[in-house]
C-alpha cells in the first residue's frame, strides 16, 4: 500500500468524512485499501461508525469501456457536466490488471486534468493489486465512504478485465457500457454477458468522420438488444442505446437524462431499494464464503487434500461428488 | 424419490452398467437420485467403481428450449436420426420446476414415443425435486452413468427455468439453443447470457408458413452474435445459426454435422479436455462450498447469526465486510 493513514480514531474520521473533507475521504479509502490487520480493524470500525449515521444515497453509476473507447475523456466531460449541474462527483477506477500492467491509474488522473482540479470532484485510482476479490471489497467500501462524504454521483469505471464488469455492475445502481464506433472487421464484440447487464449503451466518438459508423453501431446494438430478454422490469426503451461524443459533448446531457429517468423510475417502483438490498446480501455471502474458504484452507493438511482431490477430479479418477464428500469428511473429523 | 433400488453391491452394478444393461442404468440413476444416506453412500461407491474403469467418452450435448419451441419433437426426430446412424442415445431431462409444476416429464416420454421404443435409446425424466443444486449433482452423475453404460450421445435437455441453462451448459461439451421463429411483438427474447453460451442456435419450425419468419429469425440472431465476443477460440462460423424442422427433418443432418465438426475441432485443438477438466473442477468446488455451508449452517447459533447479519446488511445497518468478519469471528471461536 502507499501512504500509511494516521491512526485517527474511527469516530473522528467518520465525522470528518461526514463534513465532506476530501483529505479524510482519501485517508479513509487508503485505510480500507490497506491489507495490514490493524488497518483492517480500523476500517471495519470506521464503516461501522458510518453505518450508524444517516446519509443521502448517491447515484452509483458503473461505467465500462475497453481501452481505446475514450473512457477517460468521456469521464472527464461527463463529470464536468455533472459538476456544472452543481453535483459532487467521485470517480473510482477499478482495474484488476493494474498490479500487472502498472495500470492506467496515473494515466486516468492526468487525462482528467479539468475534472481533477474541481473541488467538487474526487478521483481515486484503482488500488494496485490484482486479486479481484480484494478489489471488489475495497471498491465497495470506497463507494460507502464517498457516499458518506456527501458525493451525489459515484462513477465506478472499469476497463473490463476478466470479470470486473459484472463485479462493477453488482455494486452499481445503473450500469453504462461505453463502446467505440465499429463495424465489420474492426468489430471486437462486446464481452460475454456484458450487453445484457447494461442499462445504457453509449457509442462514443459520434463526431466527424466516425459519426455515420457510430450511428450504424447504435442501430446494430439496438437490434441485438431486441433479441434478448430484459434483465429486469424497466421502463419502455431501456436498455437504451445512444451516440455520444466526449469531444464535442453531444449526447452527454441526453445520457444524463436517460440515467436520471431510469433511476427515478426505479425509485418510484421500489425496484431501487430491492436492487441495493440484493447487492448487499450478495456481497455479504461472497465475503462470508471466501472468508470461510480462506480460513479452512489455512489448515495445510486440508488445503493439500483439496488440491489433490481437485486434480483427481480433473483427471476423472474421482467424481466431483465423491471428492467433495471426502474433503467434507476430513473437515468434519477435524472440526 | 420413486422406486427404491435393490441393494446391489457397487462393483456388480458397475459391471452390469459397463455391459450396457438398461435396467442397471435405470437402477443406478435412481440410486444417485435417492436422498437416503445409505443410498448416497452406495451411489458414491458406484461412481468410484466406475471412475476406475476405462470407458469411451460420450458426446454430451446440452439442449435448451423454452416450452413451445418443439423441444420434445426435436429431440425425438434428432434422436431417431442419431440411432439410424447407429449411435446409442441417452436423453436426460433437467427441469428444476418439475417438483412445482408437475413437470413436462411424463409428457416428454410419451411425446417421444418412437425414440422411447428404441433399444439404443434411453430416456430419463428429470428428478422431481426443485433444488437446483440437487438437480445439478444428480444430472452430472447420471451423465457419468450413461457414459459408463456406453451411450455415444447424451442429450441433456432443459426448459431453461432460472439458472438451469447455464447449469446444463457447464456439464455439456456442446450447448445447443433451440428457438422458435418469431419477430416483432411475439419475440420473447433469449434469456440473459444464454445466447453467449450457445455453440449452435437452431431455429425450429422452419417449415410451411413459418419458414420465412424462421429465416429472418436466423438472420437476426446471426447479426446479434456478430456483436458479441466469442466465448472461446472456435472454428470460423461458430456459434452457428441454422433453421431446422423437427417435423420435416430439414436441417437435422446439417445440425449434427455442425456439432460433429465443432467436437472434432475441439478434440484436435486439445480444447475438449480443457473444457471437461474445467467443468469437473468447477463442480468439485461447487459441491465443496455448498457442502461446507450446509455443514456449518447446521450449527443453529451460527445459522441464526448469519441470517440476522444478512438482514442487517440488507438494511444498511452494517457493511458486508463487517458482517462477514463478525460471522467468521464467531465461527473461529467455535471451531
XYZ file of C-alpha atoms in Angstrom:
670
model
C 0.000 0.000 0.000
C 1.010 3.622 -0.476
C 0.891 6.163 2.389
C 0.026 4.843 5.838
C -3.036 6.615 7.237
C -2.731 8.415 10.558
C -4.304 6.301 13.240
C -7.289 8.582 13.698
C -9.962 7.012 15.824
C -12.829 5.808 13.611
C -15.408 8.151 15.162
C -13.493 11.361 14.413
C -12.555 10.117 10.940
C -16.237 9.324 10.369
C -17.154 12.843 11.466
C -14.521 14.431 9.223
C -15.902 12.341 6.366
C -19.478 13.388 7.098
C -18.407 17.010 6.724
C -17.091 16.110 3.294
C -13.393 16.667 3.955
C -11.541 15.343 0.911
C -8.416 14.597 2.925
C -10.460 12.499 5.333
C -12.007 10.643 2.395
C -8.633 9.964 0.778
C -7.291 8.788 4.126
C -10.327 6.583 4.767
C -10.021 4.934 1.352
C -6.342 4.287 1.935
C -7.377 2.671 5.207
C -9.868 0.278 3.588
C -7.275 -0.481 0.908
C -4.646 -1.422 3.446
C -4.011 -5.109 3.949
C -2.483 -4.605 7.398
C -4.563 -6.302 10.090
C -4.652 -3.289 12.406
C -5.732 -1.068 9.488
C -8.383 -3.637 8.588
C -9.752 -3.451 12.119
C -9.874 0.354 11.954
C -11.509 0.176 8.530
C -14.257 -2.089 9.845
C -14.731 0.207 12.853
C -14.946 3.205 10.528
C -17.536 1.505 8.307
C -19.454 0.601 11.430
C -19.361 4.174 12.683
C -20.652 5.348 9.290
C -23.382 2.690 9.120
C -24.913 4.404 12.152
C -25.044 7.836 10.532
C -27.896 8.921 8.263
C -26.694 9.953 4.804
C -28.131 10.746 1.396
C -27.821 7.928 -1.132
C -25.512 8.721 -4.029
C -26.223 7.581 -7.553
C -23.760 4.778 -8.226
C -23.008 4.590 -11.931
C -20.929 1.691 -13.220
C -19.057 2.605 -16.389
C -17.324 0.044 -18.534
C -15.205 0.747 -21.557
C -12.303 -1.090 -23.115
C -9.072 0.813 -23.802
C -9.474 2.979 -26.879
C -13.148 3.875 -26.476
C -12.143 7.155 -24.818
C -13.293 6.305 -21.328
C -11.152 8.886 -19.560
C -12.167 11.630 -21.985
C -15.799 10.645 -21.508
C -15.490 10.557 -17.724
C -13.832 13.969 -17.772
C -16.515 15.532 -19.992
C -19.415 13.753 -18.253
C -18.037 14.565 -14.805
C -17.543 18.250 -15.704
C -21.141 18.423 -16.928
C -22.408 16.957 -13.665
C -20.337 19.472 -11.697
C -21.815 22.293 -13.770
C -25.187 20.872 -12.682
C -23.950 21.563 -9.127
C -23.314 17.930 -8.257
C -20.402 16.450 -6.310
C -18.746 13.721 -8.355
C -16.473 10.893 -7.229
C -14.649 8.694 -9.733
C -13.391 5.285 -8.608
C -11.276 3.317 -11.047
C -11.386 -0.473 -10.965
C -8.615 -2.220 -12.833
C -7.709 -5.671 -11.529
C -4.872 -5.754 -14.035
C -3.236 -2.623 -12.644
C -0.849 -4.645 -10.498
C 0.406 -6.487 -13.547
C 0.187 -3.787 -16.200
C 1.173 -0.901 -13.965
C -2.325 0.247 -14.702
C -3.964 3.197 -16.417
C -4.140 4.795 -12.991
C -1.903 7.835 -13.178
C -2.907 7.998 -16.810
C -6.546 8.348 -15.810
C -5.855 11.132 -13.388
C -3.674 13.158 -15.725
C -6.069 12.579 -18.607
C -8.848 14.023 -16.432
C -6.954 17.238 -15.777
C -10.003 19.538 -15.704
C -12.083 17.235 -13.539
C -9.253 16.502 -11.129
C -8.887 20.247 -10.441
C -12.538 20.665 -9.409
C -13.179 20.996 -5.686
C -16.422 19.059 -6.132
C -14.661 16.190 -7.854
C -12.794 13.350 -6.229
C -10.802 10.937 -8.403
C -9.423 7.748 -6.895
C -7.181 5.445 -8.868
C -7.615 1.699 -8.673
C -5.801 0.005 -5.797
C -2.849 -1.677 -7.476
C -3.418 -5.265 -6.527
C -4.704 -7.955 -8.744
C -6.965 -10.214 -6.654
C -10.460 -9.438 -7.918
C -11.959 -10.302 -4.539
C -9.742 -7.725 -2.870
C -10.527 -5.108 -5.498
C -14.232 -5.813 -5.057
C -14.186 -5.330 -1.303
C -12.071 -2.184 -1.446
C -14.223 -0.668 -4.165
C -17.482 -1.429 -2.352
C -16.097 0.134 0.796
C -14.754 3.144 -1.117
C -18.287 3.620 -2.510
C -19.712 3.677 1.014
C -17.064 6.207 2.028
C -17.763 8.507 -0.932
C -21.466 8.265 -0.174
C -20.851 9.168 3.454
C -18.702 12.087 2.270
C -21.766 13.509 0.518
C -20.928 12.858 -3.122
C -24.028 12.886 -5.342
C -22.721 10.744 -8.166
C -20.145 7.981 -7.908
C -18.707 6.838 -11.211
C -17.192 3.369 -10.842
C -15.257 2.827 -14.025
C -13.579 -0.323 -15.221
C -11.579 -1.331 -18.264
C -13.409 -4.640 -18.156
C -10.619 -7.072 -17.451
C -11.874 -10.582 -16.681
C -14.988 -10.424 -14.517
C -14.541 -6.819 -13.438
C -17.581 -5.618 -15.417
C -20.083 -7.900 -13.735
C -18.367 -7.097 -10.443
C -18.860 -3.363 -11.008
C -22.439 -3.908 -12.198
C -23.127 -5.747 -8.933
C -22.172 -2.620 -6.959
C -23.826 -0.030 -9.205
C -27.365 1.348 -9.403
C -27.026 1.937 -13.148
C -24.560 0.259 -15.473
C -23.342 2.108 -18.557
C -21.453 0.433 -21.372
C -19.246 2.703 -23.463
C -18.496 1.448 -26.977
C -16.401 2.698 -29.862
C -17.955 3.025 -33.312
C -17.047 -0.060 -35.281
C -18.326 -2.411 -37.910
C -17.231 -5.417 -39.880
C -13.667 -6.441 -39.237
C -12.706 -3.862 -36.612
C -15.646 -5.085 -34.551
C -14.239 -6.575 -31.377
C -17.564 -7.611 -29.986
C -18.913 -6.995 -26.512
C -17.657 -9.376 -23.867
C -19.779 -12.267 -22.708
C -22.858 -11.269 -20.726
C -21.976 -7.579 -20.664
C -24.535 -6.408 -23.196
C -27.244 -7.885 -21.034
C -26.220 -6.132 -17.827
C -26.043 -2.716 -19.465
C -28.837 -0.235 -18.659
C -27.453 2.226 -21.162
C -25.137 1.682 -24.112
C -23.262 4.754 -25.284
C -21.414 4.706 -28.600
C -18.664 7.274 -28.193
C -16.788 9.252 -30.872
C -20.047 10.036 -32.679
C -18.376 13.040 -34.294
C -16.635 13.884 -37.566
C -15.897 11.036 -39.929
C -16.838 8.407 -37.375
C -20.394 9.702 -36.872
C -22.016 7.533 -39.566
C -20.247 4.444 -38.230
C -21.354 5.374 -34.714
C -24.984 5.660 -35.827
C -24.751 2.283 -37.549
C -23.205 0.763 -34.439
C -26.106 2.132 -32.379
C -28.632 0.572 -34.753
C -26.794 -2.757 -34.657
C -26.829 -2.925 -30.867
C -30.449 -1.790 -30.676
C -31.299 -4.694 -32.953
C -29.297 -7.143 -30.886
C -30.850 -5.971 -27.606
C -34.307 -6.533 -29.065
C -33.466 -10.245 -29.278
C -32.626 -10.512 -25.598
C -34.945 -10.633 -22.651
C -34.610 -7.685 -20.279
C -32.702 -8.210 -17.084
C -35.444 -6.643 -15.012
C -38.723 -4.811 -15.426
C -37.644 -1.381 -16.688
C -39.417 1.475 -18.457
C -40.019 1.053 -22.183
C -36.950 1.830 -24.266
C -34.409 0.542 -21.750
C -31.709 -0.601 -22.127
C -31.259 2.475 -24.320
C -28.575 2.894 -26.990
C -27.300 6.396 -27.719
C -24.466 8.022 -29.692
C -22.289 10.439 -27.731
C -19.145 12.462 -28.263
C -16.919 13.151 -25.317
C -15.069 15.649 -27.535
C -17.988 17.793 -28.788
C -20.134 16.986 -25.758
C -23.013 15.841 -27.982
C -25.364 13.443 -26.257
C -23.943 13.856 -22.762
C -26.969 15.788 -21.476
C -29.263 13.186 -23.039
C -27.244 10.351 -21.486
C -27.572 12.003 -18.069
C -31.328 12.415 -18.687
C -31.566 8.683 -19.505
C -29.762 7.774 -16.305
C -31.915 10.111 -14.212
C -35.112 8.834 -15.845
C -34.225 5.215 -15.120
C -33.099 5.994 -11.582
C -36.311 7.941 -10.799
C -38.453 5.196 -12.298
C -36.740 2.536 -10.210
C -37.096 4.617 -7.061
C -40.802 5.131 -7.751
C -41.330 1.437 -8.448
C -39.407 0.468 -5.319
C -37.016 -1.516 -7.507
C -34.162 0.727 -6.443
C -34.024 -0.498 -2.846
C -34.584 -4.101 -3.914
C -31.520 -3.930 -6.134
C -29.357 -2.406 -3.393
C -30.584 -4.976 -0.863
C -29.882 -7.854 -3.246
C -26.433 -6.435 -3.941
C -25.634 -6.036 -0.235
C -26.805 -9.571 0.510
C -24.796 -10.908 -2.414
C -21.608 -9.208 -1.242
C -22.125 -10.465 2.291
C -22.430 -14.026 1.005
C -19.363 -13.584 -1.202
C -17.298 -12.228 1.691
C -18.530 -14.966 4.009
C -17.873 -17.854 1.617
C -14.485 -16.522 0.551
C -13.547 -15.867 4.184
C -14.577 -19.356 5.246
C -12.605 -20.986 2.447
C -9.557 -18.862 3.288
C -9.864 -19.813 6.939
C -10.311 -23.531 6.263
C -7.504 -23.643 3.722
C -5.140 -22.332 6.400
C -5.204 -25.942 7.595
C -2.359 -27.143 5.398
C -3.468 -30.764 5.560
C -6.964 -29.903 4.365
C -5.644 -27.489 1.727
C -3.314 -30.162 0.367
C -6.120 -32.730 0.356
C -8.434 -30.356 -1.529
C -5.694 -29.574 -4.055
C -5.037 -33.304 -4.624
C -8.749 -34.048 -4.897
C -9.195 -31.231 -7.385
C -6.523 -32.740 -9.645
C -8.028 -36.213 -9.244
C -11.422 -34.814 -10.245
C -9.958 -33.051 -13.281
C -8.296 -36.271 -14.429
C -11.523 -38.193 -13.885
C -10.070 -40.513 -11.222
C -12.838 -39.492 -8.835
C -16.221 -37.848 -9.280
C -16.794 -34.296 -8.069
C -19.370 -35.511 -5.545
C -17.104 -38.215 -4.156
C -14.184 -35.790 -3.899
C -16.319 -33.205 -2.098
C -17.626 -35.894 0.253
C -14.049 -36.931 1.061
C -12.940 -33.367 1.789
C -16.031 -32.714 3.933
C -15.424 -35.932 5.872
C -11.877 -34.836 6.655
C -13.146 -31.382 7.654
C -15.816 -32.811 9.992
C -13.375 -35.180 11.664
C -11.165 -32.167 12.486
C -13.767 -29.513 13.337
C -37.896 -40.483 -4.509
C -39.638 -43.124 -6.614
C -38.737 -46.833 -6.529
C -36.077 -47.986 -4.104
C -33.148 -49.590 -5.921
C -32.102 -53.103 -4.954
C -29.056 -53.008 -2.759
C -26.693 -54.422 -5.360
C -23.080 -54.097 -4.363
C -21.470 -51.235 -6.313
C -18.955 -53.463 -8.125
C -21.550 -55.756 -9.674
C -23.805 -52.807 -10.521
C -20.792 -51.124 -12.141
C -20.147 -54.272 -14.166
C -23.789 -54.572 -15.256
C -23.599 -50.937 -16.303
C -20.387 -51.480 -18.254
C -22.163 -54.173 -20.266
C -24.790 -51.583 -21.111
C -27.719 -53.140 -19.284
C -30.544 -50.600 -19.374
C -32.070 -51.957 -16.198
C -28.766 -51.484 -14.392
C -28.547 -47.926 -15.729
C -32.086 -47.062 -14.630
C -31.377 -48.567 -11.219
C -28.067 -46.713 -10.912
C -29.675 -43.382 -11.781
C -32.415 -43.995 -9.224
C -29.627 -44.657 -6.747
C -27.846 -41.345 -7.406
C -31.212 -39.586 -7.276
C -32.042 -41.014 -3.893
C -31.640 -38.688 -0.920
C -31.373 -41.556 1.572
C -27.978 -41.577 3.265
C -27.339 -45.300 2.699
C -28.252 -44.885 -0.977
C -25.932 -41.865 -1.169
C -23.082 -43.984 0.166
C -23.784 -46.702 -2.410
C -24.023 -44.067 -5.153
C -20.603 -42.672 -4.249
C -19.166 -46.197 -4.129
C -20.674 -46.926 -7.545
C -19.226 -43.738 -9.054
C -15.891 -44.663 -7.517
C -16.054 -48.157 -9.001
C -16.799 -46.618 -12.410
C -14.058 -43.998 -12.134
C -11.602 -46.890 -12.135
C -12.921 -48.407 -15.362
C -11.778 -47.237 -18.803
C -14.694 -46.062 -20.958
C -15.284 -44.230 -24.216
C -16.254 -40.571 -23.790
C -19.776 -39.801 -24.903
C -20.677 -36.562 -26.662
C -22.584 -34.523 -24.093
C -24.997 -32.183 -25.851
C -26.840 -29.604 -23.777
C -30.149 -28.638 -25.359
C -32.196 -25.714 -24.179
C -35.602 -24.744 -25.433
C -38.490 -22.927 -23.815
C -41.944 -24.560 -23.876
C -43.495 -24.162 -27.312
C -40.330 -24.382 -29.422
C -40.994 -28.089 -30.016
C -38.157 -29.426 -27.911
C -39.623 -32.904 -27.457
C -40.463 -33.224 -31.157
C -36.941 -32.081 -31.996
C -35.359 -34.483 -29.513
C -37.433 -37.333 -30.905
C -36.514 -36.560 -34.528
C -32.861 -35.768 -33.745
C -32.517 -38.843 -31.527
C -34.057 -41.124 -34.165
C -31.614 -39.763 -36.737
C -28.675 -40.498 -34.462
C -29.959 -44.023 -33.876
C -30.221 -44.541 -37.630
C -26.551 -43.506 -37.689
C -26.000 -46.492 -35.393
C -25.442 -44.449 -32.244
C -26.715 -45.145 -28.728
C -28.611 -42.124 -27.422
C -29.467 -41.159 -23.850
C -31.831 -38.288 -23.071
C -31.716 -36.681 -19.636
C -34.337 -34.079 -18.827
C -33.488 -31.269 -16.439
C -36.443 -29.324 -15.125
C -35.937 -27.724 -11.714
C -39.575 -26.660 -11.812
C -40.872 -30.201 -12.187
C -41.467 -30.529 -8.467
C -43.686 -27.471 -8.512
C -45.294 -27.661 -11.930
C -45.614 -31.415 -12.054
C -43.272 -31.044 -14.960
C -43.248 -31.945 -18.631
C -41.684 -35.227 -17.597
C -44.252 -37.883 -18.454
C -45.167 -35.599 -21.309
C -41.623 -35.799 -22.643
C -41.573 -39.557 -22.598
C -44.956 -40.020 -24.240
C -44.207 -37.286 -26.773
C -41.053 -39.210 -27.707
C -42.933 -42.384 -28.453
C -40.724 -43.563 -31.327
C -37.476 -42.802 -29.564
C -38.585 -44.334 -26.279
C -39.258 -47.631 -28.086
C -35.720 -47.879 -29.476
C -33.419 -50.368 -27.784
C -30.498 -47.975 -28.360
C -32.311 -45.098 -26.714
C -32.592 -44.348 -23.022
C -34.888 -41.558 -21.844
C -34.761 -40.397 -18.251
C -37.168 -37.821 -16.882
C -35.978 -35.065 -14.594
C -35.841 -35.958 -10.907
C -38.875 -34.223 -9.450
C -37.248 -32.001 -6.885
C -36.726 -28.318 -7.144
C -33.350 -27.521 -5.538
C -31.102 -26.649 -8.460
C -28.020 -27.848 -6.594
C -29.584 -31.263 -6.151
C -30.684 -31.416 -9.767
C -27.168 -30.435 -10.862
C -25.471 -33.179 -8.884
C -27.949 -35.866 -9.923
C -27.716 -34.867 -13.570
C -23.919 -34.799 -13.579
C -23.849 -38.231 -12.011
C -26.480 -39.555 -14.415
C -24.259 -38.337 -17.267
C -21.336 -40.338 -15.876
C -23.578 -43.382 -15.585
C -24.857 -43.095 -19.168
C -21.288 -42.665 -20.353
C -20.208 -45.751 -18.440
C -23.162 -47.623 -19.972
C -21.659 -46.971 -23.405
C -24.037 -44.351 -24.771
C -22.478 -42.379 -27.644
C -24.562 -39.223 -27.343
C -26.115 -37.830 -24.179
C -28.734 -35.157 -24.749
C -29.205 -33.103 -21.604
C -32.297 -31.041 -22.242
C -33.721 -28.262 -20.141
C -36.716 -25.977 -20.357
C -34.490 -23.204 -19.099
C -36.042 -22.355 -15.758
C -33.925 -19.972 -13.698
C -30.267 -20.867 -13.999
C -30.793 -24.325 -15.437
C -29.397 -23.389 -18.846
C -26.003 -22.258 -17.591
C -26.022 -25.273 -15.285
C -26.585 -27.614 -18.238
C -24.000 -25.759 -20.336
C -21.479 -26.323 -17.536
C -21.922 -30.083 -17.859
C -22.091 -30.290 -21.666
C -19.434 -30.500 -24.375
C -21.654 -28.645 -26.841
C -24.574 -26.392 -25.977
C -27.456 -26.069 -28.425
C -30.129 -23.403 -28.150
C -33.447 -24.218 -29.785
C -35.563 -21.193 -30.748
C -38.976 -20.727 -32.291
C -39.375 -18.472 -35.325
C -40.518 -15.083 -34.125
C -40.267 -11.413 -34.892
C -41.585 -8.121 -33.663
C -44.127 -8.451 -30.917
C -44.165 -12.232 -30.470
C -40.418 -12.056 -29.840
C -39.808 -13.209 -26.288
C -36.098 -12.635 -26.384
C -33.397 -15.052 -25.324
C -32.715 -15.175 -21.623
C -29.792 -13.337 -20.134
C -26.399 -14.751 -21.048
C -27.832 -17.742 -22.892
C -27.108 -16.533 -26.398
C -23.463 -16.255 -25.471
C -23.103 -19.790 -24.149
C -24.688 -21.366 -27.230
C -22.372 -23.181 -29.650
C -25.231 -23.725 -32.067
C -28.544 -21.885 -32.373
C -31.297 -23.827 -34.141
C -34.459 -22.044 -35.206
C -37.095 -24.780 -35.271
C -40.379 -24.922 -37.235
C -38.618 -23.737 -40.399
C -41.383 -25.311 -42.480
C -44.597 -24.204 -44.194
C -45.846 -20.719 -43.450
C -43.311 -20.171 -40.683
C -40.269 -20.770 -42.897
C -39.785 -17.112 -43.938
C -40.077 -15.990 -40.321
C -37.591 -18.690 -39.314
C -35.096 -17.499 -41.922
C -35.497 -13.913 -40.712
C -35.013 -15.050 -37.114
C -31.797 -16.815 -38.145
C -30.504 -13.666 -39.807
C -31.386 -11.583 -36.744
C -29.505 -13.845 -34.365
C -26.520 -14.127 -36.717
C -26.333 -10.352 -36.666
C -26.588 -10.199 -32.897
C -23.904 -12.846 -32.411
C -21.561 -10.833 -34.604
C -21.678 -8.082 -31.972
C -20.553 -10.372 -29.176
C -17.132 -11.693 -28.445
C -16.815 -15.459 -28.718
C -16.766 -17.444 -25.517
C -13.730 -19.396 -26.595
C -11.474 -19.884 -29.602
C -13.671 -21.850 -32.001
C -13.547 -22.520 -35.739
C -14.766 -19.730 -38.012
C -18.540 -19.600 -38.267
C -19.249 -20.717 -34.719
C -21.531 -20.167 -32.898
C -23.563 -21.159 -35.966
C -27.235 -20.314 -36.548
C -29.328 -22.712 -38.603
C -33.017 -23.246 -39.455
C -34.384 -26.724 -38.750
C -37.711 -28.508 -38.848
C -38.313 -31.331 -36.405
C -41.427 -32.161 -38.447
C -39.951 -32.395 -41.959
C -36.499 -33.284 -40.669
C -34.916 -30.469 -42.686
C -31.615 -29.307 -41.254
C -31.208 -32.109 -38.719
C -28.364 -33.775 -40.648
C -26.673 -30.391 -41.034
C -27.103 -29.650 -37.335
C -25.467 -32.978 -36.476
C -22.654 -32.165 -38.927
C -22.147 -28.806 -37.168
C -21.947 -30.493 -33.783
C -19.542 -33.147 -35.035
C -17.373 -30.534 -36.747
C -17.089 -28.452 -33.596
C -16.469 -31.502 -31.405
C -13.732 -32.825 -33.721
C -12.103 -29.409 -33.930
C -12.027 -29.061 -30.148
C -10.585 -32.556 -29.758
C -7.857 -31.780 -32.290
C -7.064 -28.468 -30.624
C -6.972 -30.057 -27.193
C -9.724 -27.674 -26.097
C -12.065 -30.592 -25.483
C -10.195 -31.980 -22.475
C -9.558 -28.494 -21.107
C -13.290 -27.805 -21.076
C -14.071 -31.107 -19.337
C -11.325 -30.541 -16.780
C -12.533 -27.004 -16.053
C -16.082 -28.304 -15.689
C -15.035 -31.102 -13.337
C -13.006 -28.684 -11.211
C -15.893 -26.224 -11.142
C -18.352 -28.865 -9.972
C -15.961 -30.051 -7.287
C -15.660 -26.518 -5.954
C -19.433 -26.042 -6.097
C -20.048 -29.288 -4.192
C -17.353 -28.448 -1.664
C -18.537 -24.902 -0.951
C -22.194 -25.892 -0.809
C -21.360 -28.864 1.421
C -19.306 -26.691 3.761
C -22.039 -24.083 4.062
C -24.645 -26.788 4.709
C -22.426 -28.327 7.365
C -21.667 -25.017 9.077
C -25.272 -23.855 8.973
C -26.242 -26.994 10.910
C -24.923 -25.022 13.874
C -28.192 -23.262 14.706
C -26.461 -20.460 16.550
C -24.225 -19.662 13.582
C -27.083 -20.040 11.110
C -29.219 -17.615 13.111
C -26.327 -15.155 13.366
C -25.729 -15.307 9.601
C -29.440 -14.787 8.929
C -29.555 -11.770 11.247
C -26.364 -10.331 9.773
C -27.736 -10.779 6.264
C -30.818 -8.715 7.161
C -28.657 -6.087 8.870
C -26.520 -5.871 5.723
C -29.591 -5.522 3.509
C -30.933 -2.701 5.666
C -27.541 -0.998 5.640
C -27.037 -1.220 9.410
C -23.738 -2.992 8.869
C -21.372 -3.309 5.904
C -20.995 -6.631 4.106
C -17.349 -6.823 5.136
C -18.069 -6.115 8.798
C -20.917 -8.644 8.829
C -18.724 -11.317 7.251
C -15.945 -10.544 9.740
C -18.409 -10.964 12.621
C -19.697 -14.294 11.341
C -16.164 -15.559 10.722
C -15.125 -14.499 14.225
C -17.987 -16.485 15.717
C -17.079 -19.453 13.530
C -13.393 -19.367 14.553
C -14.204 -19.125 18.242
C -16.275 -22.299 17.918
C -14.140 -24.351 15.504
